[in-house]
Coordinates of N, CA and C in Angstrom, one line a residue:
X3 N 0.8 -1.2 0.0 CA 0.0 0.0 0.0 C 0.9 1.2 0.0
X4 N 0.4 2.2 -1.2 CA 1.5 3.7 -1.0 C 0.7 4.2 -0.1
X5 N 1.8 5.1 1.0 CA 1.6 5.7 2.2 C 2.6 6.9 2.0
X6 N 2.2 7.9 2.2 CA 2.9 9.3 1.9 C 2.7 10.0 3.6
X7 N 3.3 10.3 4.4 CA 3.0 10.8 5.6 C 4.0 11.9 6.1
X8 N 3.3 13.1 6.2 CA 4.1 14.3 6.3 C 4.0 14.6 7.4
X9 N 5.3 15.7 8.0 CA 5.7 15.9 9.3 C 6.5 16.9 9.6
X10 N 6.3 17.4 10.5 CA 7.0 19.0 10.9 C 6.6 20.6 11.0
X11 N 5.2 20.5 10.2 CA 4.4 21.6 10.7 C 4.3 22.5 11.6
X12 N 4.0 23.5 11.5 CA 3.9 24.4 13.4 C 3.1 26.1 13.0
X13 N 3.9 26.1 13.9 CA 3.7 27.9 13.9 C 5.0 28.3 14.3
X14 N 5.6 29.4 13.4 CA 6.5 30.0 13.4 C 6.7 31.5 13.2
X15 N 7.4 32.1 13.5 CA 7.3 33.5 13.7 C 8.1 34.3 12.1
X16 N 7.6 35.3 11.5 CA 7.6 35.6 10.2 C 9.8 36.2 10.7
X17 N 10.3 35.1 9.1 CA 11.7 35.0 9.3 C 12.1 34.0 9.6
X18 N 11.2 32.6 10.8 CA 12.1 32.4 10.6 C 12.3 31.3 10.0
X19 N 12.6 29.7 10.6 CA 12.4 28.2 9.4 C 11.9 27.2 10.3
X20 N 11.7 26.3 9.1 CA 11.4 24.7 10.1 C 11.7 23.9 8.5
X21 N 12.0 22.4 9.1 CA 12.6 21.7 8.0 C 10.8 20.4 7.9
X22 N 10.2 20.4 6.8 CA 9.1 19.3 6.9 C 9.9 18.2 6.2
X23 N 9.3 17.0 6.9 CA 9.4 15.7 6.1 C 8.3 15.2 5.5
X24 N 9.0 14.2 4.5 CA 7.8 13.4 4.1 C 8.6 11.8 4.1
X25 N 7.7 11.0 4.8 CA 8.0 9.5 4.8 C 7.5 8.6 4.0
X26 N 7.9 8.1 2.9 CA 6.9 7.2 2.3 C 7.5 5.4 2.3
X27 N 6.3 5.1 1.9 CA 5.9 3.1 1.9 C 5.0 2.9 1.0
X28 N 5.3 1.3 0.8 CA 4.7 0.8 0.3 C 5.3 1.0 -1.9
X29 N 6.4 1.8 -2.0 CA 7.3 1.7 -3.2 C 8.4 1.9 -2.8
X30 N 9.1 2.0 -4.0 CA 10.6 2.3 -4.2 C 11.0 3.6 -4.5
X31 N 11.5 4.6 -3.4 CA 11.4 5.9 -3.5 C 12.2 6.5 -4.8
X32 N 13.3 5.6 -4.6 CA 14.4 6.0 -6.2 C 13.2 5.7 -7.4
X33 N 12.5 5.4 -7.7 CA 11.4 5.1 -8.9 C 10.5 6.5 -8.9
X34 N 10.2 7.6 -8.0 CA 9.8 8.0 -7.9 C 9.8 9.7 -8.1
X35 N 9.7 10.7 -9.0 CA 9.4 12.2 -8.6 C 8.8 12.7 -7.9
X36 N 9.0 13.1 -6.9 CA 8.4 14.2 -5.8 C 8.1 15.4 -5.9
X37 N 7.0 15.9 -5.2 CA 7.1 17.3 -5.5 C 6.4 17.7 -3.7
X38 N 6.7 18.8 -3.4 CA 5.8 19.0 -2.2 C 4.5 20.4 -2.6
X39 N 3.8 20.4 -2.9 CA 2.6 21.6 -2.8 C 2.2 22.2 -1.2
X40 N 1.6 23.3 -1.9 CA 0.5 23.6 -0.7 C -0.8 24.6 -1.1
X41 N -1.5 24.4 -0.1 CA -3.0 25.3 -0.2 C -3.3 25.6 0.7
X42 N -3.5 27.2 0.6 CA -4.2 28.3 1.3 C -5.3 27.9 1.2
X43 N -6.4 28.6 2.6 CA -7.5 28.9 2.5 C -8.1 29.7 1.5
X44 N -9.1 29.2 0.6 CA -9.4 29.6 -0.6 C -8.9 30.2 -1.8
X45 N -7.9 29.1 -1.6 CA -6.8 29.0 -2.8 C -6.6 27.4 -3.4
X46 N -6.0 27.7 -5.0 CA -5.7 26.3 -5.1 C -4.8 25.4 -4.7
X47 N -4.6 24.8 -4.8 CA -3.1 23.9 -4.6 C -2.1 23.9 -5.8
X48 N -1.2 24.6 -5.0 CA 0.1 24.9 -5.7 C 1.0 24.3 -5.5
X49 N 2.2 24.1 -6.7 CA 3.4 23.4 -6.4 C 4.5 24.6 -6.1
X50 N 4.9 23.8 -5.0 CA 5.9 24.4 -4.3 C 7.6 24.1 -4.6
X51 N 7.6 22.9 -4.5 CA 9.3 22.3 -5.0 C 9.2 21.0 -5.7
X52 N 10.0 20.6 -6.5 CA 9.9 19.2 -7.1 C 11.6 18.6 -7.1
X53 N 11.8 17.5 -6.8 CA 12.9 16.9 -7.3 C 12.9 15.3 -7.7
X54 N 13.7 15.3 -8.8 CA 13.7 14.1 -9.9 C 13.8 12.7 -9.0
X55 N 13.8 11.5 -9.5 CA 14.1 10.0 -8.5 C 15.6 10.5 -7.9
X56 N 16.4 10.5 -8.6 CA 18.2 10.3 -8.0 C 18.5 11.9 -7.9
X57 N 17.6 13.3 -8.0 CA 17.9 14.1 -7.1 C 18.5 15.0 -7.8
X58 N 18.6 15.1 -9.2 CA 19.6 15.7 -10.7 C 18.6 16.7 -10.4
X59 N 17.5 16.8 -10.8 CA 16.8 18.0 -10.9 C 15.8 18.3 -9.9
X60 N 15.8 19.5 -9.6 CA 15.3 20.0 -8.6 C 14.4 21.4 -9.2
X61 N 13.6 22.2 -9.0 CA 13.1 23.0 -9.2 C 11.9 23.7 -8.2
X62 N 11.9 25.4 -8.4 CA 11.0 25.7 -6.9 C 9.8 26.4 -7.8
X63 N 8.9 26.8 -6.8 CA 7.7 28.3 -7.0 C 8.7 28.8 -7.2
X64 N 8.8 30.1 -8.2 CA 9.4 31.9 -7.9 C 9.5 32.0 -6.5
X65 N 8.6 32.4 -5.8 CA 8.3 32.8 -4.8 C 9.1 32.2 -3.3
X66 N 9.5 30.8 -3.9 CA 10.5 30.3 -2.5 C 12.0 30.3 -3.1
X67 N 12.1 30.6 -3.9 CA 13.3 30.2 -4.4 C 14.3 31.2 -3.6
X68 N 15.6 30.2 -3.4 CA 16.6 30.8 -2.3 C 16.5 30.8 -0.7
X69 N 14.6 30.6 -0.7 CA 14.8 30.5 0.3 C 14.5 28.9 1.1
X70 N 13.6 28.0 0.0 CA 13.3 26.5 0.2 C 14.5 25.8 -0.3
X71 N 14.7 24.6 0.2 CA 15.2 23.4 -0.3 C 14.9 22.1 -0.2
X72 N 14.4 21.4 -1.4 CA 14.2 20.1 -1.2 C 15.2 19.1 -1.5
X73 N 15.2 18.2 -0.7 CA 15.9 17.3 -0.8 C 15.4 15.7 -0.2
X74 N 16.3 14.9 -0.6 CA 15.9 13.5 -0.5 C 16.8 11.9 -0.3
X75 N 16.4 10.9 0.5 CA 17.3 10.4 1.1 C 16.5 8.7 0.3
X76 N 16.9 8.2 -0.5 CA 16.3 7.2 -1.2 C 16.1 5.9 0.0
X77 N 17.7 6.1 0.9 CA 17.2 4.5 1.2 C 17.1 4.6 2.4
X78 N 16.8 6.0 3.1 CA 15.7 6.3 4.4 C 13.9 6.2 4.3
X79 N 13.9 6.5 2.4 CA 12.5 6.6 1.7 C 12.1 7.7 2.9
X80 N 12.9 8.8 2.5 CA 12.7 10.3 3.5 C 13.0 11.6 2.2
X81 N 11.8 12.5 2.3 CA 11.9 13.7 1.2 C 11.8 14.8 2.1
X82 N 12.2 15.5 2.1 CA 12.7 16.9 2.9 C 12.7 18.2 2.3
X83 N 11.6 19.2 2.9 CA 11.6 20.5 2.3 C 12.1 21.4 3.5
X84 N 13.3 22.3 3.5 CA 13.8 23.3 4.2 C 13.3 24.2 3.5
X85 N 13.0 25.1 5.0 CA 11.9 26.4 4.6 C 12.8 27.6 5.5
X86 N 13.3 28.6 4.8 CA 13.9 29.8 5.7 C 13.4 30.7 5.5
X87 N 13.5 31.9 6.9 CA 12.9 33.2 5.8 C 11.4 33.3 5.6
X88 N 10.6 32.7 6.6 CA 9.1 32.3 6.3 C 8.3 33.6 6.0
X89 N 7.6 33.5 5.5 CA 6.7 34.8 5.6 C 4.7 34.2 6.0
X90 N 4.5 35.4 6.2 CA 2.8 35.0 6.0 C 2.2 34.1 5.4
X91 N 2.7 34.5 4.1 CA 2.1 34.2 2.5 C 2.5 32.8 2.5
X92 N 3.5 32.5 3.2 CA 3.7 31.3 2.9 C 3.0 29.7 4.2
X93 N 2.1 31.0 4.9 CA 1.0 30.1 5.6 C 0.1 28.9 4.7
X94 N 0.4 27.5 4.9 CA -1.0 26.8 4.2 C -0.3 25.3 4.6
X95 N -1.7 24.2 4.3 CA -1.3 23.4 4.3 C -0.4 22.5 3.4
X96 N 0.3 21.6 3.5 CA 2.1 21.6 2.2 C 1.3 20.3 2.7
X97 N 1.9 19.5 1.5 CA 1.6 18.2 1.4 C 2.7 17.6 0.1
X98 N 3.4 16.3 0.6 CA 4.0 15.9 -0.7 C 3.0 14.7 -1.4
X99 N 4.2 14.8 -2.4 CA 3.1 13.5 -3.3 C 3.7 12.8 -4.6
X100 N 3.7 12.0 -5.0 CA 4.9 11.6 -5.5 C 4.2 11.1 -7.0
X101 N 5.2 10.8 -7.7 CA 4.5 10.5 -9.6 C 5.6 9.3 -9.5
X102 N 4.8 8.3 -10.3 CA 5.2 6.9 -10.1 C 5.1 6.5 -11.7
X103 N 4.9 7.6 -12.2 CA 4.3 7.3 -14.0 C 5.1 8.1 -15.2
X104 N 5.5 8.9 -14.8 CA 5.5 9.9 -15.6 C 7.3 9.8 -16.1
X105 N 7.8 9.8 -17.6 CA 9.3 9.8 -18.4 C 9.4 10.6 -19.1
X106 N 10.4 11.8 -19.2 CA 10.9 11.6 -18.0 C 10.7 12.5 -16.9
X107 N 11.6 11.9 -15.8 CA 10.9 12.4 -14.7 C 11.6 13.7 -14.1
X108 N 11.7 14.8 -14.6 CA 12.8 15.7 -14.2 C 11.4 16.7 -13.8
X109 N 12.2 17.9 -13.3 CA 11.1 18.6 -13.0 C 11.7 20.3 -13.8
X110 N 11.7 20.2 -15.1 CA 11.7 21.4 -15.3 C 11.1 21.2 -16.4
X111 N 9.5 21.9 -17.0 CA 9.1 23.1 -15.9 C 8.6 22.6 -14.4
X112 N 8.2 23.3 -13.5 CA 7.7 22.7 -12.6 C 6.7 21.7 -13.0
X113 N 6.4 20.4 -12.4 CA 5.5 19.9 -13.3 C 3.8 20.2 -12.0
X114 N 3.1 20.1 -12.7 CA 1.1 20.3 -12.3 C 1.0 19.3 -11.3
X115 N 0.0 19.7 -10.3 CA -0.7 18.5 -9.7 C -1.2 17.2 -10.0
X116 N -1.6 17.6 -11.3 CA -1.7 16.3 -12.2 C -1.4 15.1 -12.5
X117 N 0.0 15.4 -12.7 CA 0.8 14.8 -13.1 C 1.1 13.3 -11.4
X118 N 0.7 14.1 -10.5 CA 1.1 12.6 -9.0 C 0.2 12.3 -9.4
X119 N 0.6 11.2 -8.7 CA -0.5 9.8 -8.4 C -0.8 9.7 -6.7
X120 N 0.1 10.0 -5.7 CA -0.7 9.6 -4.4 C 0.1 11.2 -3.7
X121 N -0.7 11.1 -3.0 CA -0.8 11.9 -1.8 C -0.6 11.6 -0.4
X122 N 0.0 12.7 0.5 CA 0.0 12.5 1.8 C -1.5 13.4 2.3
X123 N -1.5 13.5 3.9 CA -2.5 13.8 4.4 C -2.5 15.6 4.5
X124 N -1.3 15.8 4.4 CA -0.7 17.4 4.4 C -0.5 17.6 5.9
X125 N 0.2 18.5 6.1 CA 0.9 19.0 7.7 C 0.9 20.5 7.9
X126 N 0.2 21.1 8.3 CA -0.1 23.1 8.4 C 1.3 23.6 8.6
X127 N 1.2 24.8 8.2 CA 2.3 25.4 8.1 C 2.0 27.1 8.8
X128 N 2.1 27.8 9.9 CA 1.8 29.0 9.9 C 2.5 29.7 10.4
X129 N 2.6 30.9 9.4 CA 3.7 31.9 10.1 C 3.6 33.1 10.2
X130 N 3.2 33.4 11.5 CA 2.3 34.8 12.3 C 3.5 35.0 13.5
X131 N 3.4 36.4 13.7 CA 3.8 36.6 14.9 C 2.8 36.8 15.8

């Protein structure tokens, strides 16, 4: 069974960071493109970062770039988004999700929600003083 299960959410004060995980089961994480999204209240779900199975390509939103990083650890089957520099705007729930189908699997341009196949449950993200 694929299981995507995210982790590290909170509340944080505008500036500063937290690192989210994502845990997955039930595949072979090297088989797999990641991407992490998120969604605001009454907004859609956006892609936030993506990187390829073995980790070559990587790509962000405009919007986080310099200040996110994702990264990935195949044979922990552990995906990791570092967040610095938080702002408001970047309040919502983040969820990763992974594409098990798609060649190739690089992520430039960013690729659409469409494009995954499974989903985690998502993990809040808020950043207020």
């Amino acid at each position: 069974q694929v299981k995507l299960v995210e982790s590290g959410g909170g509340l944080v004060q505008p500036g500063g960071s937290l690192v989210l995980y994502c845990e997955v089961s039930g595949f072979a994480l090297n088989y797999a493109r990641i991407g992490w999204f998120r969604q605001a209240p009454g907004k859609e779900r956006e892609g936030v970062a993506c990187i390829s199975p073995n980790g070559s390509s990587r790509n962000y939103l405009d919007s986080v770039k310099g200040r996110f990083r994702i990264s990935r650890d195949n044979a922990k089957s552990m995906v990791y988004l570092q967040a610095a520099d938080l702002k408001p705007e970047d309040t919502a729930v983040y969820y990763c999700a992974a594409d098990l189908g798609s060649y190739p699997a690089n992520c430039a341009p960013l690729p659409q929600k469409g494009h995954f196949n499974y989903w985690g449950q998502g993990t809040q993200v808020t950043v207020s003083s």
